[in-house]
Amino acid sequence: MIEAQIYKALGDPVRLEMVAKLAKGSSCTIGELSSNLGISRQGARKQIQVLVSANVVRLVPQGRETQVVLNTEKLKVAKMFISKLETEWDQRLHALKSFAEGQNRN
Amino acid sequence: MIEAQIYKALGDPVRLEMVAKLAKGSSCTIGELSSNLGISRQGARKQIQVLVSANVVRLVPQGRETQVVLNTEKLKVAKMFISKLETEWDQRLHALKSFAEGQNRN
DNA sequence: AAAACATGCAACTAAAAGGTTGCATGTTTT
DNA sequence: AAAACATGCAACCTTTTAGTTGCATGTTTT
């Protein structure tokens, strides 16, 4: 079974912007992360929850506010899976090329 | 504006399995790609269309059948964007570490 | 202790996504 | 030319998603 969940989590403009913002490190609390997105705080909160469920992000409560922390491990896995797809594809192309060259031998 | 569409395209088990199958090169026509997924041909066709719209895949009609071709360029872009996120994050961590060391100097 | 702040939770709505069935159409095969 | 095949298109249904509003709760600040 393949892990589509991580891509699903990144596959929304609001969520992807949140992740980008976190990577840039400009902020970290739920409140700050939820602002300037053009949607309500509660709307943003639901998107953060999607990221939490997909393990892209962790929540660390500190007093009355909560820190949102990026989980780069998950991103790494997502990246490596794509790499693997590409590699398989390239190997197949290479095999195909070898075969064609064999055919053309004359 | 960030390109969430590519991740959205990969963010569904059926579509991700299709992409994996294509990368492995086991088949290529719409029909073959649509089989063994547990859904109807027309259902699968709609998922293929999502991949087409996101430019993850190209359709090449040949007579009565249509070849489905993976676009690795798009995958490469997706991979590199994640890499960029990680890099920014790592740099930020590094900066933070330097700062902490500066604070601790005594 | 009151006010301001950061957040959580629940009910609700509109739109999109994922899937189905039925039928039409062009292309090979026999 | 008929049959079999590969595919396309459209209507429809159900569930999920993305967002809203309203109110409750714990935590700082004044």
Short mmCIF file of N, CA, C and O in Angstrom, two decimals, chain B residues 15-56:
data_model
loop_
_atom_site.label_atom_id
_atom_site.label_comp_id
_atom_site.label_asym_id
_atom_site.label_seq_id
_atom_site.Cartn_x
_atom_site.Cartn_y
_atom_site.Cartn_z
N ARG B 15 -4.50 7.13 -7.99
CA ARG B 15 -3.62 7.85 -8.92
C ARG B 15 -2.16 7.55 -8.65
O ARG B 15 -1.36 7.37 -9.57
N LEU B 16 -1.81 7.47 -7.36
CA LEU B 16 -0.41 7.21 -7.04
C LEU B 16 0.00 5.81 -7.51
O LEU B 16 1.11 5.61 -8.01
N GLU B 17 -0.95 4.88 -7.40
CA GLU B 17 -0.66 3.53 -7.87
C GLU B 17 -0.47 3.52 -9.39
O GLU B 17 0.40 2.83 -9.92
N MET B 18 -1.28 4.32 -10.07
CA MET B 18 -1.13 4.44 -11.52
C MET B 18 0.25 4.95 -11.89
O MET B 18 0.93 4.40 -12.76
N VAL B 19 0.66 5.99 -11.19
CA VAL B 19 1.97 6.58 -11.48
C VAL B 19 3.08 5.57 -11.20
O VAL B 19 4.02 5.42 -12.00
N ALA B 20 2.94 4.85 -10.08
CA ALA B 20 3.94 3.83 -9.75
C ALA B 20 3.99 2.75 -10.82
O ALA B 20 5.06 2.31 -11.23
N LYS B 21 2.82 2.35 -11.30
CA LYS B 21 2.73 1.33 -12.34
C LYS B 21 3.40 1.82 -13.62
O LYS B 21 4.15 1.08 -14.27
N LEU B 22 3.15 3.06 -13.96
CA LEU B 22 3.77 3.65 -15.15
C LEU B 22 5.28 3.69 -15.01
O LEU B 22 6.03 3.40 -15.94
N ALA B 23 5.73 4.08 -13.81
CA ALA B 23 7.18 4.18 -13.58
C ALA B 23 7.84 2.82 -13.72
O ALA B 23 8.92 2.70 -14.30
N LYS B 24 7.14 1.80 -13.23
CA LYS B 24 7.65 0.44 -13.36
C LYS B 24 7.59 -0.05 -14.79
O LYS B 24 8.27 -0.98 -15.17
N GLY B 25 6.72 0.59 -15.59
CA GLY B 25 6.68 0.29 -17.02
C GLY B 25 5.97 -0.98 -17.38
O GLY B 25 6.11 -1.49 -18.48
N SER B 26 5.16 -1.50 -16.44
CA SER B 26 4.49 -2.76 -16.74
C SER B 26 3.44 -2.63 -17.84
O SER B 26 3.10 -3.58 -18.49
N SER B 27 2.92 -1.45 -18.04
CA SER B 27 1.93 -1.28 -19.10
C SER B 27 1.90 0.16 -19.57
O SER B 27 2.71 0.97 -19.16
N CYS B 28 0.92 0.48 -20.39
CA CYS B 28 0.86 1.86 -20.87
C CYS B 28 -0.47 2.32 -21.44
O CYS B 28 -0.78 3.49 -21.38
N THR B 29 -1.28 1.42 -21.98
CA THR B 29 -2.54 1.90 -22.54
C THR B 29 -3.53 2.24 -21.42
O THR B 29 -3.40 1.74 -20.30
N ILE B 30 -4.48 3.08 -21.77
CA ILE B 30 -5.51 3.47 -20.81
C ILE B 30 -6.19 2.24 -20.22
O ILE B 30 -6.39 2.15 -19.01
N GLY B 31 -6.51 1.31 -21.07
CA GLY B 31 -7.20 0.11 -20.62
C GLY B 31 -6.41 -0.69 -19.60
O GLY B 31 -6.94 -1.02 -18.53
N GLU B 32 -5.16 -0.93 -19.91
CA GLU B 32 -4.35 -1.72 -18.98
C GLU B 32 -4.12 -0.97 -17.68
O GLU B 32 -4.16 -1.54 -16.60
N LEU B 33 -3.90 0.33 -17.82
CA LEU B 33 -3.67 1.14 -16.63
C LEU B 33 -4.91 1.18 -15.73
O LEU B 33 -4.80 1.34 -14.51
N SER B 34 -6.06 0.99 -16.33
CA SER B 34 -7.32 1.09 -15.58
C SER B 34 -7.72 -0.21 -14.89
O SER B 34 -8.65 -0.22 -14.10
N SER B 35 -7.03 -1.28 -15.22
CA SER B 35 -7.44 -2.57 -14.66
C SER B 35 -6.77 -2.86 -13.32
O SER B 35 -5.75 -2.24 -12.97
N ASN B 36 -7.36 -3.79 -12.58
CA ASN B 36 -6.81 -4.22 -11.28
C ASN B 36 -6.71 -3.09 -10.26
O ASN B 36 -5.77 -3.05 -9.46
N LEU B 37 -7.65 -2.19 -10.30
CA LEU B 37 -7.63 -1.10 -9.33
C LEU B 37 -8.85 -1.18 -8.41
O LEU B 37 -8.98 -0.41 -7.47
N GLY B 38 -9.76 -2.10 -8.73
CA GLY B 38 -10.94 -2.25 -7.90
C GLY B 38 -12.02 -1.23 -8.20
O GLY B 38 -13.01 -1.12 -7.47
N ILE B 39 -11.84 -0.47 -9.26
CA ILE B 39 -12.88 0.48 -9.67
C ILE B 39 -13.16 0.27 -11.15
O ILE B 39 -12.40 -0.39 -11.85
N SER B 40 -14.23 0.88 -11.62
CA SER B 40 -14.64 0.70 -13.00
C SER B 40 -13.68 1.40 -13.96
O SER B 40 -12.90 2.27 -13.56
N ARG B 41 -13.76 1.02 -15.23
CA ARG B 41 -12.91 1.64 -16.25
C ARG B 41 -13.16 3.15 -16.31
O ARG B 41 -12.21 3.94 -16.34
N GLN B 42 -14.41 3.52 -16.28
CA GLN B 42 -14.72 4.95 -16.38
C GLN B 42 -14.27 5.72 -15.15
O GLN B 42 -13.85 6.87 -15.26
N GLY B 43 -14.37 5.05 -14.01
CA GLY B 43 -13.86 5.68 -12.79
C GLY B 43 -12.37 5.92 -12.90
O GLY B 43 -11.88 7.01 -12.59
N ALA B 44 -11.67 4.89 -13.35
CA ALA B 44 -10.22 5.02 -13.51
C ALA B 44 -9.89 6.11 -14.53
O ALA B 44 -8.95 6.89 -14.35
N ARG B 45 -10.69 6.14 -15.59
CA ARG B 45 -10.42 7.15 -16.63
C ARG B 45 -10.45 8.57 -16.08
O ARG B 45 -9.65 9.42 -16.49
N LYS B 46 -11.36 8.80 -15.17
CA LYS B 46 -11.44 10.14 -14.56
C LYS B 46 -10.19 10.44 -13.77
O LYS B 46 -9.71 11.59 -13.75
N GLN B 47 -9.64 9.45 -13.12
CA GLN B 47 -8.41 9.66 -12.35
C GLN B 47 -7.25 9.95 -13.30
O GLN B 47 -6.40 10.80 -13.01
N ILE B 48 -7.23 9.22 -14.42
CA ILE B 48 -6.18 9.49 -15.41
C ILE B 48 -6.27 10.94 -15.87
O ILE B 48 -5.26 11.63 -16.01
N GLN B 49 -7.51 11.39 -16.06
CA GLN B 49 -7.69 12.77 -16.52
C GLN B 49 -7.11 13.77 -15.53
O GLN B 49 -6.55 14.81 -15.92
N VAL B 50 -7.23 13.46 -14.24
CA VAL B 50 -6.66 14.34 -13.22
C VAL B 50 -5.14 14.42 -13.41
O VAL B 50 -4.55 15.50 -13.35
N LEU B 51 -4.53 13.28 -13.67
CA LEU B 51 -3.08 13.25 -13.90
C LEU B 51 -2.71 14.03 -15.14
O LEU B 51 -1.70 14.74 -15.17
N VAL B 52 -3.54 13.94 -16.17
CA VAL B 52 -3.31 14.69 -17.41
C VAL B 52 -3.38 16.19 -17.11
O VAL B 52 -2.49 16.95 -17.51
N SER B 53 -4.42 16.60 -16.41
CA SER B 53 -4.61 18.01 -16.11
C SER B 53 -3.47 18.59 -15.29
O SER B 53 -3.12 19.76 -15.41
N ALA B 54 -2.88 17.74 -14.45
CA ALA B 54 -1.76 18.19 -13.62
C ALA B 54 -0.44 18.01 -14.35
O ALA B 54 0.63 18.26 -13.77
N ASN B 55 -0.53 17.57 -15.61
CA ASN B 55 0.69 17.38 -16.42
C ASN B 55 1.65 16.34 -15.86
O ASN B 55 2.85 16.42 -16.10
N VAL B 56 1.11 15.39 -15.13
CA VAL B 56 1.96 14.31 -14.63
C VAL B 56 2.09 13.26 -15.72
O VAL B 56 3.03 12.46 -15.74
#
